Coordinates of C-alpha atoms in Angstrom, one line a residue:
Chain A
M1 CA 0.0 -0.1 -0.1
T2 CA 1.0 3.2 -0.7
E3 CA 1.9 6.1 1.9
I4 CA -0.3 8.3 2.4
T5 CA 1.4 11.6 3.7
E6 CA -1.8 13.4 6.1
T7 CA -1.8 17.0 5.8
P8 CA -1.4 18.9 9.4
A9 CA -5.0 19.8 11.0
T10 CA -3.7 23.0 11.3
A11 CA -3.3 25.7 8.2
T12 CA -1.1 27.9 10.2
G13 CA 1.5 27.1 7.4
P14 CA 5.0 26.0 8.5
A15 CA 6.6 28.9 11.2
H16 CA 3.4 27.7 14.2
P17 CA 3.4 31.2 16.9
S18 CA 5.1 30.8 19.8
P19 CA 3.2 29.5 23.1
L20 CA 2.9 32.8 24.0
R21 CA 2.6 34.9 20.8
E22 CA -0.5 32.4 20.5
F23 CA -1.9 32.6 24.3
W24 CA -2.4 36.5 23.3
Q25 CA -3.7 35.9 20.3
Y26 CA -6.8 34.0 21.9
F27 CA -7.5 36.4 25.8
S28 CA -7.2 39.9 23.2
D29 CA -10.1 38.6 21.1
N30 CA -12.5 39.4 24.2
R31 CA -12.2 42.1 24.0
G32 CA -14.2 41.8 28.0
A33 CA -11.0 40.7 29.1
V34 CA -9.4 42.8 27.6
A35 CA -10.6 45.6 28.7
G36 CA -9.9 44.0 31.7
L37 CA -7.0 43.6 31.5
V38 CA -6.6 47.7 30.9
V39 CA -8.1 48.5 34.0
F40 CA -6.9 45.8 36.7
A41 CA -2.9 47.2 34.1
A42 CA -4.4 50.4 34.8
F43 CA -5.1 50.0 39.2
F44 CA -2.3 48.0 39.0
L45 CA 0.5 50.9 37.7
V46 CA -1.4 53.3 40.1
A47 CA -0.7 50.3 43.5
V48 CA 2.9 50.9 42.5
F49 CA 3.5 54.4 41.9
A50 CA 1.5 55.9 44.9
P51 CA 3.5 57.7 46.0
L52 CA 4.4 58.9 42.6
I53 CA 1.0 59.8 41.2
A54 CA -0.3 60.9 44.6
P55 CA -0.7 64.8 44.5
Y56 CA -1.1 64.3 48.5
P57 CA 0.5 61.6 51.2
P58 CA -2.9 59.9 52.4
H59 CA -3.1 60.4 55.6
E60 CA -2.4 64.3 56.1
Q61 CA -5.0 66.4 56.7
F62 CA -6.3 70.3 55.2
R63 CA -8.4 71.2 58.0
D64 CA -9.5 74.5 56.5
H65 CA -10.6 71.5 53.9
L66 CA -13.6 69.5 55.3
L67 CA -15.9 67.9 53.7
Q68 CA -15.2 70.0 49.8
P69 CA -16.8 68.2 46.8
P70 CA -15.8 67.5 44.0
F71 CA -13.7 70.2 41.8
W72 CA -17.1 70.0 39.1
Q73 CA -19.3 70.5 42.2
P74 CA -20.6 74.0 43.9
G75 CA -16.8 75.3 46.3
G76 CA -14.8 72.7 44.7
T77 CA -11.8 73.6 43.5
L78 CA -8.9 72.1 41.2
Q79 CA -6.2 71.2 44.4
F80 CA -8.4 68.4 45.5
P81 CA -10.3 66.8 42.3
L82 CA -12.0 64.5 44.2
G83 CA -12.7 66.3 47.1
T84 CA -11.5 65.7 50.5
D85 CA -12.7 63.7 53.5
P86 CA -14.3 64.8 56.5
L87 CA -10.9 65.0 58.8
G88 CA -9.5 67.3 55.6
R89 CA -7.7 64.4 54.1
D90 CA -7.8 64.3 50.1
M91 CA -10.1 61.7 48.4
L92 CA -8.0 61.6 45.0
S93 CA -4.9 60.1 47.2
R94 CA -5.6 58.5 49.5
L95 CA -7.8 56.5 46.4
I96 CA -4.1 55.1 45.3
F97 CA -3.0 54.4 47.8
G98 CA -6.1 52.2 48.5
A99 CA -5.7 50.4 45.3
R100 CA -2.0 49.3 47.4
Y101 CA -3.8 47.7 49.8
S102 CA -5.9 46.6 48.4
F103 CA -3.8 44.3 45.2
F104 CA -2.0 44.0 48.4
I105 CA -5.2 41.8 49.8
G106 CA -6.5 40.1 46.4
M107 CA -1.7 38.9 45.6
V108 CA -1.3 37.5 49.6
V109 CA -5.2 36.0 49.5
V110 CA -5.5 33.8 46.1
S111 CA -2.1 32.9 47.1
I112 CA -2.3 31.6 50.6
A113 CA -5.5 29.8 49.1
S114 CA -4.8 28.5 45.2
F115 CA -1.9 26.7 46.8
F116 CA -3.1 25.0 50.0
G117 CA -6.3 24.4 48.0
V118 CA -4.4 23.2 44.7
V119 CA -2.2 20.9 47.1
I120 CA -4.3 19.9 49.6
G121 CA -7.0 19.2 46.4
V122 CA -4.8 17.2 44.3
I123 CA -3.6 14.8 47.6
A124 CA -7.5 13.8 47.4
G125 CA -7.9 13.3 44.0
F126 CA -5.6 10.7 44.5
A127 CA -5.7 10.0 48.6
P128 CA -7.2 6.6 49.4
S129 CA -11.3 6.7 50.1
W130 CA -10.5 7.4 53.8
L131 CA -8.6 9.8 53.3
D132 CA -10.3 12.1 50.8
T133 CA -13.7 11.2 53.5
L134 CA -11.9 12.8 56.2
I135 CA -10.2 16.1 54.2
M136 CA -13.8 16.6 52.3
R137 CA -15.6 16.3 55.1
L138 CA -12.8 19.0 57.0
M139 CA -14.2 21.1 54.0
D140 CA -17.9 20.9 54.2
I141 CA -17.2 22.2 57.8
V142 CA -15.4 25.4 56.5
L143 CA -17.9 25.7 53.9
S144 CA -21.6 25.7 56.2
F145 CA -20.8 28.9 57.5
P146 CA -21.8 32.0 56.1
S147 CA -18.0 32.6 55.0
L148 CA -17.8 36.2 55.9
L149 CA -19.4 34.7 59.9
L150 CA -16.4 32.8 60.6
A151 CA -14.0 35.5 58.8
L152 CA -15.5 37.5 61.9
V153 CA -15.0 34.8 64.0
L154 CA -11.4 34.7 63.1
V155 CA -10.9 38.0 63.2
A156 CA -11.9 38.0 67.1
V157 CA -10.0 35.3 67.9
L158 CA -7.3 36.5 65.7
G159 CA -6.8 40.7 66.7
P160 CA -8.5 42.7 64.3
S161 CA -6.0 44.2 61.3
L162 CA -4.7 43.8 57.8
M163 CA -3.1 41.3 58.5
N164 CA -5.0 38.9 60.5
A165 CA -8.4 39.4 58.1
M166 CA -5.7 38.3 55.1
I167 CA -5.6 35.0 56.9
A168 CA -9.4 34.8 57.6
I169 CA -10.1 35.2 53.6
A170 CA -8.0 32.9 52.8
V171 CA -9.4 30.5 54.9
V172 CA -12.7 30.6 54.0
L173 CA -11.7 31.4 50.2
Q174 CA -9.3 28.3 49.8
P175 CA -12.5 25.4 50.1
H176 CA -13.7 26.1 47.2
F177 CA -10.6 25.4 46.0
V178 CA -10.0 22.0 47.2
R179 CA -13.3 20.8 46.2
L180 CA -12.6 22.3 42.8
T181 CA -9.3 20.7 41.7
R182 CA -10.4 17.7 43.8
A183 CA -12.6 17.1 40.8
A184 CA -11.4 18.4 38.1
V185 CA -8.4 16.1 39.2
L186 CA -11.3 12.9 39.9
S187 CA -12.8 13.6 35.6
E188 CA -8.5 14.0 34.7
R189 CA -7.8 10.7 36.6
P190 CA -8.9 7.9 34.6
K191 CA -7.7 9.0 31.3
D192 CA -5.9 7.8 29.1
Y193 CA -2.6 9.9 29.0
V194 CA -3.0 9.7 32.9
T195 CA -2.1 5.7 32.5
A196 CA -0.2 6.0 29.8
A197 CA 2.5 8.2 32.2
K198 CA 2.3 5.6 35.5
V199 CA 3.2 2.3 32.9
A200 CA 6.1 4.8 31.4
G201 CA 6.6 4.8 35.6
A202 CA 5.6 8.3 36.9
K203 CA 5.7 7.8 40.5
P204 CA 2.1 9.3 42.0
G205 CA 4.7 13.3 43.2
R206 CA 4.4 13.7 39.5
L207 CA 1.3 11.9 37.9
M208 CA -0.1 14.3 40.8
F209 CA 1.6 17.3 40.0
V210 CA 3.4 17.5 36.0
T211 CA 1.1 14.8 34.7
V212 CA -2.6 15.3 35.8
L213 CA -2.7 18.8 37.1
P214 CA -2.1 20.9 34.3
N215 CA -5.1 20.5 32.9
C216 CA -6.8 20.5 35.7
L217 CA -5.8 24.5 36.0
A218 CA -8.5 26.4 33.6
P219 CA -11.5 26.8 36.1
I220 CA -8.7 26.9 39.4
I221 CA -7.5 30.3 37.1
V222 CA -11.2 31.5 36.2
Q223 CA -11.9 30.3 40.6
A224 CA -8.3 32.3 41.2
A225 CA -9.4 35.0 39.2
L226 CA -12.7 35.9 41.4
S227 CA -11.8 34.7 44.7
F228 CA -8.8 37.6 44.1
S229 CA -12.1 39.9 43.7
S230 CA -14.3 38.5 46.9
A231 CA -10.9 38.9 48.4
I232 CA -11.1 42.7 48.1
L233 CA -14.7 42.1 48.9
D234 CA -13.9 40.9 52.1
A235 CA -11.5 42.8 53.1
A236 CA -13.7 45.3 52.0
A237 CA -16.5 44.1 53.7
L238 CA -14.0 42.9 57.2
G239 CA -12.8 46.7 57.4
F240 CA -16.4 48.5 56.9
L241 CA -17.4 46.1 59.7
G242 CA -14.2 47.9 61.6
M243 CA -12.4 44.1 61.5
G244 CA -10.3 44.3 59.0
A245 CA -7.7 47.3 58.8
Q246 CA -8.3 50.0 60.6
P247 CA -8.3 53.5 60.4
P248 CA -6.4 56.0 59.3
T249 CA -5.4 53.1 57.0
P250 CA -6.7 54.3 53.1
E251 CA -8.0 51.0 52.1
W252 CA -11.2 51.6 50.3
G253 CA -13.9 49.1 52.6
T254 CA -12.3 51.1 55.9
M255 CA -12.4 54.7 54.0
L256 CA -16.1 53.6 53.4
A257 CA -16.7 53.0 57.2
E258 CA -15.2 55.5 58.2
S259 CA -17.7 57.9 55.9
R260 CA -20.4 56.2 57.0
E261 CA -22.5 59.1 58.4
F262 CA -22.0 61.9 55.8
I263 CA -23.8 59.4 52.7
L264 CA -26.6 62.1 52.9
R265 CA -24.7 65.0 52.9
A266 CA -21.0 64.1 51.4
W267 CA -22.2 61.9 49.1
W268 CA -18.5 61.3 47.5
V269 CA -16.6 60.0 50.2
V270 CA -18.9 56.7 49.3
T271 CA -19.2 56.5 45.6
F272 CA -16.0 57.4 45.4
P273 CA -14.3 54.3 47.4
G274 CA -17.8 51.8 45.6
L275 CA -16.6 52.6 42.7
C276 CA -13.5 51.7 42.7
I277 CA -14.0 47.8 44.7
L278 CA -16.5 48.1 41.7
F279 CA -14.4 48.2 39.4
A280 CA -11.8 46.4 40.4
V281 CA -13.8 43.5 41.4
L282 CA -15.3 43.3 37.4
A283 CA -12.1 44.1 35.2
I284 CA -10.0 41.4 36.8
N285 CA -13.2 39.1 37.1
L286 CA -13.6 39.9 33.6
M287 CA -10.0 39.4 33.0
G288 CA -10.3 35.3 34.3
D289 CA -12.8 34.5 31.8
G290 CA -10.8 35.5 29.0
L291 CA -6.9 34.2 30.8
R292 CA -9.6 30.4 31.0
D293 CA -10.6 31.0 27.5
A294 CA -6.7 31.3 25.9
L295 CA -5.7 29.2 28.5
D296 CA -7.6 26.3 28.2
P297 CA -7.0 24.8 24.6
K298 CA -9.7 22.1 24.2
L299 CA -12.3 25.0 23.3
K300 CA -9.4 26.7 21.0
R301 CA -10.4 27.1 17.8
S302 CA -7.9 25.3 16.3
Chain B
M1 CA 10.0 -20.3 14.8
S2 CA 8.6 -19.3 18.1
D3 CA 10.6 -17.7 20.4
P4 CA 9.4 -16.4 23.9
I5 CA 9.0 -13.4 25.0
F6 CA 6.6 -13.3 27.7
T7 CA 4.0 -15.8 28.9
A8 CA 1.2 -15.5 31.0
E9 CA -0.3 -19.1 33.2
N10 CA -4.0 -19.1 34.5
V11 CA -3.9 -15.6 34.9
K12 CA -7.2 -14.5 36.7
Q13 CA -8.3 -11.3 37.6
H14 CA -11.0 -10.7 40.2
Y15 CA -13.0 -7.5 41.7
L16 CA -14.8 -7.6 44.7
I17 CA -18.3 -5.3 43.7
R18 CA -19.5 -4.3 46.5
Q19 CA -23.6 -3.2 46.6
G20 CA -24.8 -1.7 49.8
M21 CA -23.7 -1.3 52.6
F22 CA -24.0 -3.9 54.3
A23 CA -24.5 -7.0 51.5
D24 CA -21.3 -9.2 50.9
P25 CA -19.0 -8.1 47.8
I26 CA -19.7 -10.2 45.0
V27 CA -16.7 -11.3 42.6
L28 CA -16.6 -9.4 39.2
R29 CA -14.2 -12.5 37.4
A30 CA -13.3 -10.2 35.1
V31 CA -10.7 -12.1 33.2
D32 CA -10.6 -16.4 34.5
G33 CA -8.0 -17.7 34.0
A34 CA -5.6 -17.3 30.8
S35 CA -2.5 -18.1 29.5
F36 CA -1.1 -18.1 26.5
V37 CA 2.5 -16.8 25.2
L38 CA 4.4 -13.9 23.2
N39 CA 6.4 -14.7 20.6
R40 CA 9.2 -11.8 19.1
G41 CA 7.9 -11.3 16.1
R42 CA 4.6 -12.5 16.1
T43 CA 1.2 -11.1 16.8
L44 CA -1.8 -12.8 18.9
A45 CA -4.8 -11.1 18.9
V46 CA -8.0 -11.7 21.7
V47 CA -11.1 -11.6 20.4
G48 CA -14.3 -11.5 22.5
E49 CA -17.7 -9.1 22.9
S50 CA -17.2 -5.4 24.7
G51 CA -16.8 -6.8 27.9
C52 CA -15.1 -10.5 28.2
G53 CA -12.2 -9.3 29.7
K54 CA -10.1 -7.8 26.7
S55 CA -9.3 -4.8 27.9
T56 CA -8.5 -6.2 31.6
L57 CA -5.8 -8.7 29.8
A58 CA -3.9 -5.5 28.8
R59 CA -4.0 -4.0 32.1
M60 CA -2.6 -7.2 33.8
V61 CA -0.1 -7.8 30.8
T62 CA 1.0 -3.7 30.7
M63 CA 1.5 -4.4 34.7
I64 CA -1.5 -1.5 35.3
E65 CA -2.8 -3.6 37.1
D66 CA -1.2 -6.7 39.1
P67 CA -3.0 -10.9 38.4
T68 CA -4.9 -11.7 41.0
E69 CA -4.1 -15.3 41.0
G70 CA -1.8 -17.1 37.9
R71 CA 1.9 -16.2 37.3
M72 CA 2.9 -14.4 33.8
T73 CA 7.0 -14.3 33.1
I74 CA 9.6 -12.2 30.5
D75 CA 11.8 -14.0 29.0
G76 CA 12.2 -16.3 31.2
S77 CA 12.0 -15.0 34.2
E78 CA 8.7 -13.6 36.8
I79 CA 7.1 -10.6 37.1
L80 CA 6.6 -10.4 41.0
P81 CA 3.9 -8.4 42.1
G82 CA 3.8 -5.2 42.0
A83 CA 7.5 -4.9 40.7
A84 CA 7.0 -2.9 37.4
S85 CA 7.0 0.1 40.2
R86 CA 9.4 -0.5 41.1
D87 CA 12.2 -2.5 37.6
A88 CA 12.2 0.5 35.3
V89 CA 13.7 -2.5 33.2
L90 CA 11.1 -4.6 34.0
R91 CA 8.5 -1.9 32.5
S92 CA 9.8 -0.8 30.1
R93 CA 9.9 -4.4 28.5
V94 CA 6.0 -3.6 27.6
Q95 CA 3.8 -0.7 26.3
I96 CA 0.8 -0.3 25.5
V97 CA -1.4 1.6 23.1
F98 CA -4.5 2.6 24.0
Q99 CA -7.8 2.8 22.6
D100 CA -8.6 6.8 22.2
P101 CA -6.2 8.6 20.9
Y102 CA -8.0 11.7 21.6
G103 CA -8.3 10.7 25.0
S104 CA -3.6 8.5 25.5
L105 CA -2.1 12.0 25.2
N106 CA -1.8 14.8 27.1
P107 CA -3.1 17.6 26.0
R108 CA -0.7 19.9 28.1
Q109 CA 2.2 18.6 26.2
T110 CA 3.6 19.5 23.2
I111 CA 4.8 15.8 21.5
G112 CA 7.8 16.6 21.9
K113 CA 7.3 16.1 25.7
T114 CA 5.3 13.4 25.7
L115 CA 8.2 11.8 23.9
M116 CA 10.9 11.7 25.7
E117 CA 8.9 11.3 29.0
P118 CA 8.9 8.2 28.6
L119 CA 13.0 8.5 29.2
L120 CA 13.1 11.2 31.7
I121 CA 11.2 9.3 34.6
N122 CA 13.3 5.8 33.3
R123 CA 16.7 6.7 32.0
K124 CA 18.0 9.5 33.9
D125 CA 21.7 8.8 32.4
V126 CA 19.6 9.3 28.8
P127 CA 20.8 13.6 28.8
A128 CA 18.9 16.2 27.6
Q129 CA 19.9 16.5 23.9
E130 CA 20.0 12.9 23.0
R131 CA 16.3 12.5 24.3
E132 CA 15.6 15.0 22.0
R133 CA 17.2 13.5 18.8
R134 CA 15.9 10.0 19.5
A135 CA 12.2 11.5 20.5
R136 CA 13.2 12.5 16.3
E137 CA 14.1 10.0 15.4
M138 CA 10.7 8.3 16.2
L139 CA 8.8 10.4 14.9
D140 CA 10.6 10.2 11.3
L141 CA 9.7 5.7 12.4
V142 CA 5.7 6.4 12.4
G143 CA 6.0 9.1 9.2
L144 CA 5.1 11.8 11.2
R145 CA 7.3 15.4 11.0
P146 CA 10.4 16.6 12.6
E147 CA 7.3 19.7 12.5
Y148 CA 5.6 18.1 14.4
F149 CA 8.0 17.8 18.1
D150 CA 7.0 21.4 18.8
R151 CA 3.6 21.0 18.7
Y152 CA -0.2 20.1 20.9
P153 CA -2.5 17.7 20.6
H154 CA -4.8 19.2 19.8
M155 CA -3.8 20.6 16.4
F156 CA -3.9 16.3 14.9
S157 CA -6.2 13.7 13.2
G158 CA -6.7 10.9 15.3
G159 CA -4.8 9.1 12.8
Q160 CA -1.8 11.2 13.3
R161 CA -2.7 10.7 17.3
Q162 CA -2.5 7.0 17.0
R163 CA 0.3 7.4 15.1
I164 CA 2.1 9.6 17.9
A165 CA 0.7 7.3 20.8
V166 CA 2.8 4.1 18.9
A167 CA 6.1 6.5 19.1
R168 CA 5.9 7.4 22.2
A169 CA 4.9 3.9 23.5
L170 CA 7.8 2.4 20.9
M171 CA 10.6 5.3 22.7
L172 CA 11.6 2.7 25.9
D173 CA 12.2 0.1 23.2
P174 CA 10.4 -2.9 24.4
E175 CA 9.6 -6.0 24.1
V176 CA 6.2 -6.1 24.1
L177 CA 3.3 -4.1 22.6
V178 CA 0.2 -4.1 23.8
L179 CA -2.6 -3.2 21.1
D180 CA -6.0 -2.5 23.3
E181 CA -7.9 -2.2 20.0
P182 CA -5.4 0.5 17.8
V183 CA -7.8 0.9 15.4
S184 CA -11.6 0.8 16.2
A185 CA -12.1 4.6 16.9
L186 CA -10.3 5.4 13.7
D187 CA -11.8 5.7 10.4
L188 CA -12.0 2.8 7.8
S189 CA -8.4 4.7 6.1
I190 CA -6.3 5.8 8.3
Q191 CA -6.9 1.9 9.7
S192 CA -5.2 0.5 6.9
Q193 CA -2.7 2.8 7.6
I194 CA -2.4 1.9 11.2
L195 CA -2.0 -1.3 10.2
N196 CA 0.6 -1.1 8.3
L197 CA 2.4 0.9 10.3
L198 CA 1.9 -1.5 12.2
V199 CA 3.6 -4.9 11.2
D200 CA 5.8 -2.2 9.4
L201 CA 7.4 -2.4 12.9
Q202 CA 7.1 -5.5 14.2
D203 CA 9.7 -6.9 10.9
R204 CA 11.5 -3.6 11.8
L205 CA 12.2 -4.6 15.4
G206 CA 11.4 -7.1 16.1
L207 CA 7.7 -7.0 18.2
A208 CA 5.9 -9.3 20.2
Y209 CA 2.1 -7.8 19.5
L210 CA -1.1 -8.8 22.2
F211 CA -3.5 -7.1 19.0
I212 CA -7.7 -6.5 21.3
S213 CA -10.2 -6.3 18.8
H214 CA -13.5 -6.4 18.3
D215 CA -12.8 -6.5 14.8
L216 CA -11.5 -10.5 13.1
S217 CA -11.8 -9.0 9.2
V218 CA -9.0 -6.6 11.1
V219 CA -7.8 -9.2 13.2
R220 CA -7.2 -11.6 10.0
H221 CA -5.1 -8.9 8.5
V222 CA -2.6 -8.8 11.1
A223 CA -3.2 -12.1 13.7
N224 CA -0.5 -15.0 14.1
E225 CA -2.2 -16.6 16.8
V226 CA -5.4 -15.5 17.4
M227 CA -7.7 -16.2 20.7
V228 CA -11.1 -16.0 22.0
M229 CA -12.8 -14.8 24.9
Y230 CA -16.0 -14.7 26.1
L231 CA -17.2 -14.0 29.5
G232 CA -13.2 -13.9 31.2
K233 CA -12.4 -17.4 29.7
P234 CA -11.1 -18.6 26.6
V235 CA -13.2 -20.5 24.3
E236 CA -10.4 -21.3 21.6
Q237 CA -7.5 -21.0 21.1
G238 CA -4.6 -21.0 18.1
P239 CA -3.3 -20.6 14.8
K240 CA -5.2 -18.0 12.8
D241 CA -5.6 -20.0 9.7
A242 CA -6.5 -23.0 11.7
V243 CA -9.3 -20.8 13.8
F244 CA -10.2 -19.0 10.9
A245 CA -10.5 -22.2 8.5
A246 CA -12.2 -24.2 11.0
P247 CA -13.9 -23.1 13.7
R248 CA -14.8 -25.4 17.0
H249 CA -16.5 -23.8 19.3
P250 CA -19.7 -22.8 18.5
Y251 CA -19.3 -18.5 19.7
T252 CA -16.7 -18.1 17.5
K253 CA -18.4 -19.4 14.4
A254 CA -20.9 -17.2 14.8
L255 CA -18.6 -14.1 15.2
M256 CA -17.4 -15.5 12.5
S257 CA -20.7 -15.7 10.4
A258 CA -21.6 -12.1 11.4
T259 CA -18.0 -10.4 9.6
P260 CA -19.7 -9.1 6.5
T261 CA -17.8 -10.7 3.9
A262 CA -16.2 -9.0 0.2
D263 CA -17.5 -12.2 -1.5
P264 CA -21.0 -11.4 -2.4
S265 CA -22.0 -14.2 -4.6
R266 CA -21.4 -16.3 -2.0
R267 CA -23.6 -16.2 0.7
Q268 CA -23.5 -17.4 4.2
E269 CA -26.0 -18.5 6.7
R270 CA -25.6 -16.1 9.4
I271 CA -26.3 -17.7 12.8
K272 CA -28.1 -14.6 15.8
L273 CA -26.4 -15.5 18.6
S274 CA -30.3 -15.3 20.7
G275 CA -30.5 -14.0 24.3
E276 CA -27.7 -10.1 25.6
L277 CA -24.6 -10.9 27.2
P278 CA -24.8 -12.6 30.1
S279 CA -23.5 -10.3 33.0
P280 CA -20.2 -11.6 34.6
M281 CA -21.3 -10.9 38.0
A282 CA -24.0 -13.8 37.2
V283 CA -21.9 -15.8 35.7
P284 CA -24.2 -19.4 34.6
P285 CA -23.0 -22.0 35.5
G286 CA -21.9 -25.2 33.2
C287 CA -20.4 -23.3 30.1
P288 CA -20.6 -19.2 30.7
F289 CA -22.0 -19.8 26.9
H290 CA -24.8 -22.4 27.0
P291 CA -28.1 -20.1 27.8
R292 CA -27.2 -18.8 23.7
C293 CA -25.1 -21.9 22.8
W294 CA -27.9 -24.1 19.6
R295 CA -25.5 -27.4 20.7
A296 CA -26.0 -26.6 24.3
S297 CA -26.8 -30.2 25.7
D298 CA -27.6 -30.9 29.5
R299 CA -23.6 -31.8 30.1
C300 CA -23.1 -28.1 29.5
R301 CA -25.5 -26.4 31.8
K302 CA -23.6 -28.3 34.2
D303 CA -20.1 -28.9 34.0
M304 CA -17.4 -26.0 32.7
P305 CA -15.2 -27.9 29.5
T306 CA -12.1 -27.0 29.9
L307 CA -8.7 -25.9 26.9
E308 CA -8.3 -28.8 24.7
G309 CA -6.4 -29.5 21.6
D310 CA -2.2 -29.2 21.0
A311 CA -1.9 -25.8 19.1
H312 CA -5.6 -25.2 17.8
R313 CA -7.3 -25.0 21.4
F314 CA -10.9 -24.8 22.7
A315 CA -13.6 -25.4 24.8
C316 CA -16.9 -27.7 24.5
F317 CA -18.6 -30.3 24.5
N318 CA -20.2 -30.4 21.5
P319 CA -17.2 -28.2 18.9
I320 CA -18.3 -28.0 15.9
E321 CA -16.7 -30.8 13.5
A322 CA -13.4 -29.5 11.5

């Protein structure tokens, strides 16, 4: 029989794009994701260069300008573009420095929660059934508490501070990663490529983290993005309840809490921190969706 | 002419199935006593309906599962339970190609990484450059282009993927290759390409094949020896020509009559088996085939026939006359 040369399934030609280029190609197809990335990058740059961008230090008080409205309102000046808070501090500067806290919180919480969540989840997926059951029932117990309430209890035990709030939020978010990872591992494990790796002699560690885990990343990445935003939200909520960052820290949630009583007289003191939280969370969620589309080869059009 | 490399003696694989917390576990006899020899450069085909234990047999030969009973040897030395997880040399001697080329390649690994992984794990002394060189050579051997090295599995068709799967199985220079329905998921035109590739590789590398299939026309093409299984037991076993020319077991006869022939003038009578394949958890007493057999006698319902004969062996009290 004559040997038939099979044509390649893709029509990309001889020069195949590098993985990074390809990733960008798929990511940039999703406009919402690009918009999210732009906003996220803007927030990130603002957070990094806060001392250079902000017109004033976040704690500097201008006693002559208490509760001054934004510049386009009667009584506002360009000296304080977004107005001042009840203590005469520049809102814009405080919001800019607040971005630092929010990103710091998001990063730390997601790193802690996803690292431990993924490791425990993969182990549960491969463990003998008694250990699997033990881990999952423990996670169910954590999940059965209302998350904010559990975070509150943990903060109450550890003492109110930003660091403790982050630890509490990470503990609350982590079972989601465990369940998600375990479910993904269980659906991947019976597949033939895992058996093939086993036949090739892969040890359990390699099987877990080199063979199976990369195929479970898509839902974990989405969960990490969503957790990033819910970490910011939860930290803001804890701050609002006085259990997170303590005044005078310019954390967005704490800023909301401080100015709660002025909500009717000076709308800007609550609106701007709220909008910052909203945009940051929305941008991260959009970006998370785009990441999933670009990172998951099964959804790619080949 | 026979040059045995792998033997299995009366291997069995039983699973305990629990139905409810307090019920006694039920024994599922997936494979219930199979013996065979694999010779270098020769192909043993295992044929049977789905659920007859073909794939379980494959998993035992590849040492993914230890048999519950029985003895397996490779090149004269016995395979001890659990030895494959400790002994890199032993496990590299038997490799497997799976049925579904879409599930058998890691979607996150490039073809190059997939091919180099067995070397990375088992031959730690081979330097990285040498690994890559061998993987590229292997691509060439199975008829794929070198530029496929850095691509991901989703960019390939089923036939190309199956070539990649064959290449991966050959990376460790195995002596025995288990082919678990390697072409049944493929297009008919691609099937013949893969079969020709396999035959070609066998000639070149002197591999022993355990070829699992339910497609008798494929088996007729590649096999030297045939083993027909029914509910975990071999019912007929022998050289391909003898089995195909004169099947002695009624089940083999029925299977063969179900294969379409390319000759329209030769209308053969098709034997229709009545009834369903019984559940392997409730195998009928006596000969497991008796409820569906048109030649069954009272003896078949009580006693279990054993494989008898020299080269061409069959387990039946009322065999079809040769």
